[in-house]
Amino acid sequence: RPLYLFIDGHRSHWMPEALEALLNEGIYPYFLRSANSMQDQPNDNGPNATLKACYRRHYMRLFSCDGGYSHVVRMNAAIFNHIFYEAWSEFIVKCNETVVAAYRRCG
């Protein structure tokens, strides 16, 4: 299935070789206007903060001082992936309205 990559329109992102590599991998870049994030970048209008809150909640649950792993294990890729998976699962179930509202605000 095709994948879409949302990128702001800053001139540093316009490298023909990089864009061609994306297209060759089935990744279609979608350029948003540069320096206008609060008006046209949906993720900056709610979902990023919501996902961050979900991540923080699952991180604290795992690493809290009251029975968590805070004194036993250091953060590594496997632990990050576990936390992020849990956060993402919560985000996609509970936060649909946040994403829809963000897109509505951005037109």
Coordinates of C-alpha atoms in Angstrom, one line a residue:
R1 CA 0.0 0.0 0.0
P2 CA 1.3 3.5 -0.6
L3 CA 2.6 5.5 2.3
Y4 CA 2.4 9.3 2.6
L5 CA 5.1 11.5 4.2
F6 CA 4.0 14.9 5.4
I7 CA 6.9 17.4 5.1
D8 CA 6.9 21.1 5.6
G9 CA 7.8 23.1 2.4
H10 CA 11.2 24.3 3.6
R11 CA 13.6 24.5 0.6
S12 CA 16.0 22.1 2.4
H13 CA 13.5 19.3 1.8
W14 CA 13.6 19.7 -2.0
M15 CA 16.4 17.3 -2.9
P16 CA 15.6 15.6 -6.2
E17 CA 17.6 12.5 -5.3
A18 CA 15.8 12.1 -2.0
L19 CA 12.4 12.7 -3.5
E20 CA 13.1 10.1 -6.2
A21 CA 14.3 7.6 -3.6
L22 CA 11.0 8.1 -1.7
L23 CA 8.9 7.5 -4.8
N24 CA 10.9 4.4 -5.7
E25 CA 9.9 3.0 -2.3
G26 CA 6.2 3.8 -2.7
I27 CA 6.4 6.8 -0.3
Y28 CA 4.6 9.9 -1.5
P29 CA 5.8 13.2 0.0
Y30 CA 3.1 15.7 0.7
F31 CA 4.5 19.2 1.2
L32 CA 2.8 21.6 3.6
R33 CA 3.5 25.3 3.5
S34 CA 6.7 26.4 5.3
A35 CA 6.5 28.6 8.3
N36 CA 2.7 28.2 8.7
S37 CA 2.5 25.2 11.0
M38 CA -0.4 26.3 13.3
Q39 CA -2.6 27.0 10.3
D40 CA -2.0 24.0 8.0
Q41 CA -0.1 21.3 9.8
P42 CA -2.8 19.1 11.5
N43 CA -0.4 17.3 13.8
D44 CA 0.6 20.5 15.5
N45 CA -3.0 21.3 16.2
G46 CA -3.6 18.6 18.9
P47 CA -2.5 15.1 17.9
N48 CA 1.2 15.5 18.8
A49 CA 0.4 16.7 22.3
T50 CA -2.2 13.9 22.7
L51 CA 0.3 11.2 21.6
K52 CA 3.0 12.7 23.9
A53 CA 0.6 12.6 26.8
C54 CA -0.3 8.9 26.1
Y55 CA 3.5 8.1 25.8
R56 CA 4.2 9.9 29.1
R57 CA 1.4 8.0 30.9
H58 CA 2.7 4.6 29.8
Y59 CA 6.3 5.6 30.5
M60 CA 5.5 6.7 34.0
R61 CA 3.5 3.5 34.5
L62 CA 6.5 1.4 33.6
F63 CA 9.2 3.6 35.3
S64 CA 7.4 4.9 38.3
C65 CA 9.2 4.6 41.7
D66 CA 6.3 2.7 43.2
G67 CA 6.9 -0.8 41.7
G68 CA 8.2 0.2 38.3
Y69 CA 11.5 -0.5 36.6
S70 CA 13.2 2.9 37.4
H71 CA 16.0 1.4 39.4
V72 CA 16.4 -1.8 37.5
V73 CA 16.5 -1.2 33.7
R74 CA 17.8 1.6 31.5
M75 CA 15.8 2.7 28.5
N76 CA 16.6 0.8 25.4
A77 CA 15.0 0.2 22.0
A78 CA 12.9 -2.8 23.2
I79 CA 11.5 -0.8 26.1
F80 CA 10.9 2.2 24.0
N81 CA 9.1 0.1 21.4
H82 CA 6.9 -1.5 24.2
I83 CA 6.0 1.9 25.6
F84 CA 5.4 3.5 22.3
Y85 CA 3.2 0.5 21.2
E86 CA 1.1 0.9 24.3
A87 CA 0.9 4.7 23.8
W88 CA 0.0 4.4 20.1
S89 CA -2.7 1.8 20.9
E90 CA -4.3 4.1 23.4
F91 CA -3.9 7.1 21.0
I92 CA -5.7 5.4 18.0
V93 CA -8.6 4.2 20.2
K94 CA -9.2 7.2 22.3
C95 CA -8.0 10.2 20.3
N96 CA -9.8 9.9 17.0
E97 CA -11.8 13.0 17.8
T98 CA -8.6 15.0 18.4
V99 CA -7.2 14.0 14.9
V100 CA -10.5 14.9 13.2
A101 CA -10.8 18.2 15.0
A102 CA -7.2 19.1 14.0
Y103 CA -7.9 18.4 10.4
R104 CA -11.0 20.5 10.5
R105 CA -9.1 23.4 12.0
C106 CA -6.6 23.2 9.2
G107 CA -9.1 23.1 6.5

